[in-house]
Short mmCIF file of C-alpha atoms and ligand atoms in Angstrom, two decimals:
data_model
loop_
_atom_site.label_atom_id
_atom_site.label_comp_id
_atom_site.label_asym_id
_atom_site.label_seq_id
_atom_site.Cartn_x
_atom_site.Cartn_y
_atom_site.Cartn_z
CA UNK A 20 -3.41 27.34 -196.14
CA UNK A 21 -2.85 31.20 -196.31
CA UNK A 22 -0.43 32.76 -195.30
CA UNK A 23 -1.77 36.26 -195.76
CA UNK A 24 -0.47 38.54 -192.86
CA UNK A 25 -4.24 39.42 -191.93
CA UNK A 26 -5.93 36.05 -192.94
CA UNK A 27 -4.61 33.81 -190.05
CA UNK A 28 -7.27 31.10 -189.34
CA UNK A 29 -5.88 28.72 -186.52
CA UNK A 30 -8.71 27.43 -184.68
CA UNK A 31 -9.55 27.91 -181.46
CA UNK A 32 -12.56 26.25 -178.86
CA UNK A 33 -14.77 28.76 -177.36
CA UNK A 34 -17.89 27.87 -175.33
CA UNK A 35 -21.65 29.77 -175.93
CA UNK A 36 -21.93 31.68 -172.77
CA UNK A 37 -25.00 33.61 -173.79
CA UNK A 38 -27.70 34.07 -176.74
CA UNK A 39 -29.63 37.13 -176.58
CA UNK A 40 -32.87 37.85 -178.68
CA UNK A 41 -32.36 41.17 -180.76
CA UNK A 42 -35.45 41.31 -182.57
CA UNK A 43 -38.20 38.77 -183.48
CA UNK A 44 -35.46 36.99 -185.87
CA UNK A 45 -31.95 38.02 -184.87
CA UNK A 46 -29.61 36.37 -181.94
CA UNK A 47 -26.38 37.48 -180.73
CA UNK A 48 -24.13 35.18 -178.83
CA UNK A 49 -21.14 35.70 -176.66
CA UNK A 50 -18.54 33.43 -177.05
CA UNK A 51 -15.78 32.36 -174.19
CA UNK A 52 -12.71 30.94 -175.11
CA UNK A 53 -11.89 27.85 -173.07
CA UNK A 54 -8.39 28.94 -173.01
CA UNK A 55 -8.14 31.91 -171.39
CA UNK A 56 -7.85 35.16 -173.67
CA UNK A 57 -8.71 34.97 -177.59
CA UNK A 58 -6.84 36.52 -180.27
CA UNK A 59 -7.26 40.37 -180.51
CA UNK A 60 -8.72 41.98 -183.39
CA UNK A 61 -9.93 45.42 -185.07
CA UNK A 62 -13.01 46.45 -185.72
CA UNK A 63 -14.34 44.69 -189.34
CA UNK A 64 -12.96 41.66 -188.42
CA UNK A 65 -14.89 38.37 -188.55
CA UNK A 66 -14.35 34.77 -187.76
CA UNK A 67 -15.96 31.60 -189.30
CA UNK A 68 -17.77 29.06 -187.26
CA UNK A 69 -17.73 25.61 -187.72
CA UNK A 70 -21.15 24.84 -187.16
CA UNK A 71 -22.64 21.34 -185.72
CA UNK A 72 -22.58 18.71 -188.36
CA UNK A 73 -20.05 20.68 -190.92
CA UNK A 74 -20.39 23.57 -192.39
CA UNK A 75 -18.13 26.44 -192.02
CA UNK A 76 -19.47 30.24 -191.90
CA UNK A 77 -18.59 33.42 -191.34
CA UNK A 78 -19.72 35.99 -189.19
CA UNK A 79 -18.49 40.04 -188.27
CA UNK A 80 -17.37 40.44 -184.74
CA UNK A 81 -19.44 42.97 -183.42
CA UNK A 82 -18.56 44.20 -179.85
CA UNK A 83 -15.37 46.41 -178.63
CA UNK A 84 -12.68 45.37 -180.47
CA UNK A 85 -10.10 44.53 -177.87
CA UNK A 86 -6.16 43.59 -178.37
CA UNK A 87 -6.60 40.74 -175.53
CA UNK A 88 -10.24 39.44 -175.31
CA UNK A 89 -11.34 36.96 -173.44
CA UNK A 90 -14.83 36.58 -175.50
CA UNK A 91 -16.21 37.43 -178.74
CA UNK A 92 -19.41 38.84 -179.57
CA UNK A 93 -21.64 38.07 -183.04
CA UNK A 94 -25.41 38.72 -184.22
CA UNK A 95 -26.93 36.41 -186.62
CA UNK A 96 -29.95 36.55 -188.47
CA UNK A 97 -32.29 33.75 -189.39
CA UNK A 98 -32.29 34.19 -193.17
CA UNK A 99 -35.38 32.56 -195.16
CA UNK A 100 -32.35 31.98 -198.18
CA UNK A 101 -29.87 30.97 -196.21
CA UNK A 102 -27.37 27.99 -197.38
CA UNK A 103 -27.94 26.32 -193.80
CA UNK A 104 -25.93 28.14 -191.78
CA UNK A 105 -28.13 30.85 -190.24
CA UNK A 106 -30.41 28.32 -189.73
CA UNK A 107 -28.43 26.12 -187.85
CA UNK A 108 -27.09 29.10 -185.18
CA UNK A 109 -30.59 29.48 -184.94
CA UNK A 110 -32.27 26.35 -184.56
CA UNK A 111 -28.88 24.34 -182.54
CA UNK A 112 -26.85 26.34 -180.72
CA UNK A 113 -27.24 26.22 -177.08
CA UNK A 114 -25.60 28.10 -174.42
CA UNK A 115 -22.95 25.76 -172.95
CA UNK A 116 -22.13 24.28 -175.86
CA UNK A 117 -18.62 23.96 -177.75
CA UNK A 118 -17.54 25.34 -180.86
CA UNK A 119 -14.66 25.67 -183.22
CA UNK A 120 -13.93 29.00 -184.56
CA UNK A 121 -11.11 30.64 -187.11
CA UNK A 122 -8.91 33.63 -185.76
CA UNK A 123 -10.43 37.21 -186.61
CA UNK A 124 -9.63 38.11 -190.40
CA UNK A 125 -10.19 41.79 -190.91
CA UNK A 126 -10.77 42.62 -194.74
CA UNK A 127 -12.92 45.71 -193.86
CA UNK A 128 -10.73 47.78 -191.85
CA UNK A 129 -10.91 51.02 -190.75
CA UNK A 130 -8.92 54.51 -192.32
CA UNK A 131 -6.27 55.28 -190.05
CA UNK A 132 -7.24 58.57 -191.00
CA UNK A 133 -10.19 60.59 -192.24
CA UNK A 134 -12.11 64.02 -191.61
CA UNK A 135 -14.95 61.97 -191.25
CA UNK A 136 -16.03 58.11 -191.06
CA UNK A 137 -19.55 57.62 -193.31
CA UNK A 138 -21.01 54.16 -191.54
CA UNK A 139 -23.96 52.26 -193.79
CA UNK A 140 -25.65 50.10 -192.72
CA UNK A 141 -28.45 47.58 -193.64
CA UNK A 142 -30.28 45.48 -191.50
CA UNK A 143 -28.13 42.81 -190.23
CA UNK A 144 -24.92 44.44 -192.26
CA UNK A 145 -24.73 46.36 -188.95
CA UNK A 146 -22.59 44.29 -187.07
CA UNK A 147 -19.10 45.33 -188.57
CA UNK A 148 -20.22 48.98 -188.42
CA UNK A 149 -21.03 48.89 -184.69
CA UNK A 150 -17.56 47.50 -184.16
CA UNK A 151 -16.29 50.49 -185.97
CA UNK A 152 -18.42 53.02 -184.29
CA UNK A 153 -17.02 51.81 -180.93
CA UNK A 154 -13.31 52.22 -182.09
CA UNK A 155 -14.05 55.18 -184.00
CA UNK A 156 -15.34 56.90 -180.70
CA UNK A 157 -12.61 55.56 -179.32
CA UNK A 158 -9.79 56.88 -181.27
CA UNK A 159 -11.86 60.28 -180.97
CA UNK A 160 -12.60 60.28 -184.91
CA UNK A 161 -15.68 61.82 -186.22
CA UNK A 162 -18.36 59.38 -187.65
CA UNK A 163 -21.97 58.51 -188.51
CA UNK A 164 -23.36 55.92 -188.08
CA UNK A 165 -27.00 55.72 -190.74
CA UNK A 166 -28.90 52.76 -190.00
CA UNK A 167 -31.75 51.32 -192.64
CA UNK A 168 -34.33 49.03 -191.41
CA UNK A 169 -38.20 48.23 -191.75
CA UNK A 170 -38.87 49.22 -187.91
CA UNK A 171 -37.39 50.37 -185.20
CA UNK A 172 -38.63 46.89 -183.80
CA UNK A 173 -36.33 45.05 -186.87
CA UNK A 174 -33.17 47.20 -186.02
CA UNK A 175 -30.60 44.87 -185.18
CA UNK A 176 -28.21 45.35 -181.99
CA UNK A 177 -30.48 48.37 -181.39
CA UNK A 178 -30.47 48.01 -177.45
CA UNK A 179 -26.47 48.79 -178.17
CA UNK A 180 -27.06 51.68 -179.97
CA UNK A 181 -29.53 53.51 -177.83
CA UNK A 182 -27.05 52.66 -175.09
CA UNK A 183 -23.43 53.49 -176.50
CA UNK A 184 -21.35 56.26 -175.37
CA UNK A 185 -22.11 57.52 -178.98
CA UNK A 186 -25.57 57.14 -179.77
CA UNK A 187 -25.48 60.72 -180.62
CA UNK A 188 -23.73 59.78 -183.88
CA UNK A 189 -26.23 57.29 -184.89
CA UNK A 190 -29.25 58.01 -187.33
CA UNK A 191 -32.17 55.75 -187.66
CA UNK A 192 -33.65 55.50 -191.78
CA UNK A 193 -36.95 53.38 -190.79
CA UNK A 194 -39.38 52.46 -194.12
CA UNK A 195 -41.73 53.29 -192.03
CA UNK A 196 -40.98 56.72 -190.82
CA UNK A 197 -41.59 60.12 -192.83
CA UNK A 198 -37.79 61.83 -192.15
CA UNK A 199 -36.35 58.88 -193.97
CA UNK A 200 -32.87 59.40 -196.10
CA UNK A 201 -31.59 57.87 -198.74
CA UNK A 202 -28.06 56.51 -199.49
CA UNK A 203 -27.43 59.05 -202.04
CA UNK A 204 -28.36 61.42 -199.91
CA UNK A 205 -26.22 60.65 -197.04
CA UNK A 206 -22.98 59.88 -199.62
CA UNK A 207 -23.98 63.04 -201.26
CA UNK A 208 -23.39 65.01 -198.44
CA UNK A 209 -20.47 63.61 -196.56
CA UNK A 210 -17.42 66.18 -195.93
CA UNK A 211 -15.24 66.26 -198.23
CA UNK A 212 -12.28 63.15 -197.42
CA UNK A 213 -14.64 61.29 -196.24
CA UNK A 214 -14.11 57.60 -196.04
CA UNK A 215 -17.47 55.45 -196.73
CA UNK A 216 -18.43 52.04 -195.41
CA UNK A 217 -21.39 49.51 -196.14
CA UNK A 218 -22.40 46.33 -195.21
CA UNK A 219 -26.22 45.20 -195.99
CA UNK A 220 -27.91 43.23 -198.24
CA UNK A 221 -27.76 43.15 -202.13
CA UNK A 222 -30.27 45.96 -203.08
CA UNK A 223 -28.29 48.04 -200.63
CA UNK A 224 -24.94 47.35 -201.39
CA UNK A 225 -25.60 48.26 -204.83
CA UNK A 226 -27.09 51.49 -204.12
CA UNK A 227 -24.07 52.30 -201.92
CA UNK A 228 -21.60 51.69 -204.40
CA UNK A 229 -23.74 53.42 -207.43
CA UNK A 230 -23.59 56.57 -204.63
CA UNK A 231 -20.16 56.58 -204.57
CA UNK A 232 -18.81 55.20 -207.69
CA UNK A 233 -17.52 58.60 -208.23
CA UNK A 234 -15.14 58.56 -205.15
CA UNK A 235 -11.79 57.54 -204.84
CA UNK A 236 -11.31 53.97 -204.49
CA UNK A 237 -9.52 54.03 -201.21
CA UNK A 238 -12.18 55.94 -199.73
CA UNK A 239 -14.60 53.67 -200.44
CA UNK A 240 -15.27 50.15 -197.87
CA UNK A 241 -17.42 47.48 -198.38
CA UNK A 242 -18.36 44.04 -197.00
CA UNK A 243 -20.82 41.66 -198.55
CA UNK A 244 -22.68 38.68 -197.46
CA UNK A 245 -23.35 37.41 -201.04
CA UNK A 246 -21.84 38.09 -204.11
CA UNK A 247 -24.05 40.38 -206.24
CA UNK A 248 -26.05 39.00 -209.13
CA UNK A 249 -23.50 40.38 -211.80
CA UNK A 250 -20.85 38.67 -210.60
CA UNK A 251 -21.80 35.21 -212.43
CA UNK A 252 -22.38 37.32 -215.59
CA UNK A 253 -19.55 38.65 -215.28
CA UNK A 254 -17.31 35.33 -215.16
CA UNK A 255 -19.06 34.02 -218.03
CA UNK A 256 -18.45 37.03 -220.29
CA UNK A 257 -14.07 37.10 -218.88
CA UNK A 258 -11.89 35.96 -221.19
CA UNK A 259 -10.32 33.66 -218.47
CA UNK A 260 -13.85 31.54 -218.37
CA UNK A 261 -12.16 28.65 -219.83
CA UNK A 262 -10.24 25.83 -218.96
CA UNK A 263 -6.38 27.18 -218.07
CA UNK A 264 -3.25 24.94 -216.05
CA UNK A 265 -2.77 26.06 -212.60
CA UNK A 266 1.67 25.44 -211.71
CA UNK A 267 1.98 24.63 -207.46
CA UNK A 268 5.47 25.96 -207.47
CA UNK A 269 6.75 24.29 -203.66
CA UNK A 270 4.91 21.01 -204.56
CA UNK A 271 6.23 20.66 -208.34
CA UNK A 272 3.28 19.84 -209.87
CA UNK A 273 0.84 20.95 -212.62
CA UNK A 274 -2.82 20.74 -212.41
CA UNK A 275 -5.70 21.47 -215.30
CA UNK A 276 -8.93 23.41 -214.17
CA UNK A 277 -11.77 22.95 -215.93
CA UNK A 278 -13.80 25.95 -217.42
CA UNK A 279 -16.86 24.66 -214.97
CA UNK A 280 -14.07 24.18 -211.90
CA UNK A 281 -12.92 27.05 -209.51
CA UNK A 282 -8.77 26.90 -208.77
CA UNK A 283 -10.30 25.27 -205.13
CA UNK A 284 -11.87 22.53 -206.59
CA UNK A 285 -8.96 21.63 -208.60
CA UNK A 286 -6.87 21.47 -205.69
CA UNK A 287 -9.41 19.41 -203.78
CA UNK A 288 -9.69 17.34 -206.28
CA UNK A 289 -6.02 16.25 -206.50
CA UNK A 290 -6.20 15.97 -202.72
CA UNK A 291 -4.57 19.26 -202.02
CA UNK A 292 -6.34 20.98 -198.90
CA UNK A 293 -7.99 24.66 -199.49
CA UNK A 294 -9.94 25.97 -196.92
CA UNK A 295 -13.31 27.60 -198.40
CA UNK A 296 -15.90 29.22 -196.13
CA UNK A 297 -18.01 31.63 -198.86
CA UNK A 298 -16.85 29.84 -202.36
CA UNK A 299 -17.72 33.78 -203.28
CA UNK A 300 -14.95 35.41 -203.24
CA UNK A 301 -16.20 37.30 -199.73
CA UNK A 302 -14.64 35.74 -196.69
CA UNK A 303 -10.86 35.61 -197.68
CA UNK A 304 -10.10 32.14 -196.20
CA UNK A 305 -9.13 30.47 -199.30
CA UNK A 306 -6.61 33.79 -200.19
CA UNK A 307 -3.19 32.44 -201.11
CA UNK A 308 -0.11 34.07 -202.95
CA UNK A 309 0.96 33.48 -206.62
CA UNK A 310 3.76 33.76 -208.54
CA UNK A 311 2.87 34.54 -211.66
CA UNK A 312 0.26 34.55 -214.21
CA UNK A 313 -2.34 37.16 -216.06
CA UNK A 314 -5.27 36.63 -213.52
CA UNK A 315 -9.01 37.58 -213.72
CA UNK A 316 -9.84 38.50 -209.92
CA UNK A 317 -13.19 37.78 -209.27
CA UNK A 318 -13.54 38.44 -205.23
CA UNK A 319 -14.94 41.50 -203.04
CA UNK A 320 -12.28 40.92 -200.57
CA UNK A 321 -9.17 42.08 -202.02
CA UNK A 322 -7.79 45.45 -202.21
CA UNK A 323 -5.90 46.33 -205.71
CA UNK A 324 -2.47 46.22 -204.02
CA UNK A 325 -3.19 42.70 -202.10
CA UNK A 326 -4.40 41.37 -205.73
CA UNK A 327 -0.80 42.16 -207.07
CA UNK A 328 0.27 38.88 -204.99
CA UNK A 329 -2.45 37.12 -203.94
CA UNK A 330 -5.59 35.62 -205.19
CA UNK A 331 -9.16 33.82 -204.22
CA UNK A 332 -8.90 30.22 -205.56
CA UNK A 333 -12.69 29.86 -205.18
CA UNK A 334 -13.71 32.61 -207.75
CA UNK A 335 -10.46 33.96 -209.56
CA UNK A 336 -9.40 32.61 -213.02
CA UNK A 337 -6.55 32.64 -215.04
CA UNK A 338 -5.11 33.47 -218.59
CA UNK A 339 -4.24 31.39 -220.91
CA UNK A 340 -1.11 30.98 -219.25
CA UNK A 341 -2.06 29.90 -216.65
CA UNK A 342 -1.20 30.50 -212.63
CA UNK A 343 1.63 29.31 -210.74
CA UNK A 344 1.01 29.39 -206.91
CA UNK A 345 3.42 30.06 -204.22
CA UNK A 346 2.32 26.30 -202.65
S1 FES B 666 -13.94 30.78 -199.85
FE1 FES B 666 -14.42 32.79 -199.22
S2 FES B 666 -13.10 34.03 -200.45
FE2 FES B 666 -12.80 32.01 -201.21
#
């Protein structure tokens, strides 16, 4: 229902050409579309999957980004906590079989510009960063690319690192091995301009950002899987955590969200259609502009300037008066 310049999502059928084992519990697939070439995209992108049997999830492209593709490439891992979806890549896909999948959205896009690119990754987080490593070699940009894992055997993608016309930008941060760095290391010593970027899980994400809280905002990427435990804290304690009216300016009418309803399940309620992927504020495919209204952003997608006209209806909340949407 977006129409967000960078948040297209018309579907497209692609067929499972190949699943390769990356470690003992990571897969990547290749994906063909069945017709012909597939939209092009930039490095950071993702596109949700509409898995067997329902559900909808999203995953970081993570081969060369390409403005004419005729496949796409993703890595999934099997994750004990997962809300099905891992799982089911896991345990049902099949080569040869057909799926539906979104258009790339890109919310963690690459710095035209910078002296130098600071990549960070943890464990499966890696697939948007080898995406950027690729076009950052590409465009002839200096980069590094710090990888944190248990094992060399748990490193994700690792055969494409080792092989990649840049593996000499890559550095490995094993538990297991003695010349280990931190994050705040690494951040600590960037060049100066440096633009940072993260992806991992929640432990890491958090040291990231701590390590460069102190940085200029632009300078600073990140993409998350899950929203971080302070985000539900966080929502209780806004002064938008109550009930407010939500105004659908095209439509003419005037809904009432509850204090324990998101904006998207008001909608879907009254039978209007929202298309949620994350219902975290993450993935960007329920974005959608507004009008007007004091509003309590709540996502990690958005950048400050994109929140000045649009907002996530699965996470953001409203004033008391209210938010009129441009629907
Ligand atoms: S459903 Fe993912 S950002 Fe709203």
């Amino acid at each position: 229902m977006s129409d967000f310049p960078h948040l297209s999502s018309a579907p497209r059928r692609v067929r499972i050409e190949q699943i390769t084992w990356q470690t003992a519990d990571v897969i990547s697939l290749r994906l063909r579309g069945l017709d012909g070439s597939l939209p092009g995209w930039q490095a950071g992108a993702h596109i949700d999957i509409h898995l067997p049997d329902g559900p909808v999830r999203a995953y970081s492209l993570c081969g060369v980004p390409d403005p004419g593709p005729d496949h796409y490439e993703i890595a999934v891992k099997r994750e004990a906590q997962s809300r099905g979806g891992s799982q089911a890549v896991h345990d049902r896909l099949r080569v040869g079989m057909e799926l539906t999948i979104g258009a790339p959205r890109n919310l963690f896009g690459l710095a035209d510009s910078a002296p130098h690119h600071l990549l960070l990754a943890g464990g499966i987080g890696l697939t948007p960063l080898v995406a950027m490593a690729h076009a950052l070699h590409a465009r002839g940009d200096a980069f590094t690319l710090a990888v944190f894992a248990r094992s060399a055997e748990a490193v994700a993608l690792r055969t494409v690192l080792v092989n990649s016309p840049w593996q000499a930008r890559v550095q490995m941060h094993l538990d297991d091995a003695p010349s280990r760095r931190t994050v705040d290391s690494l951040v600590a010593e960037a060049p100066d301009g440096s633009h940072v970027y993260f992806c991992g899980p929640a432990g890491f994400m958090q040291r990231a950002r701590e390590a460069a809280a102190h940085w200029p905002a632009e300078r600073v990427h990140a993409e998350y899987f899950a929203a971080p435990p302070a985000a539900p804290a966080a929502a209780q304690a806004s002064p938008a955590a109550g009930g407010f009216e939500v105004r659908l300016a095209r439509r003419r009418i005037q809904l009432t969200v509850a204090a324990d309803q998101s904006i998207a399940q008001a909608l879907m309620a009254a039978g209007v259609a929202v298309d949620t992927v994350c219902e975290q504020g993450i993935c960007g495919s329920c974005v959608t502009p507004y009008l007007e209204g004091d509003i309590d952003h709540q996502d990690l997608c958005l950048s400050p300037q994109e929140r000045g006209s649009h907002l996530a209806l699965c996470c953001s909340r409203a004033g008391a008066g209210g938010v009129t949407l441009d629907l």
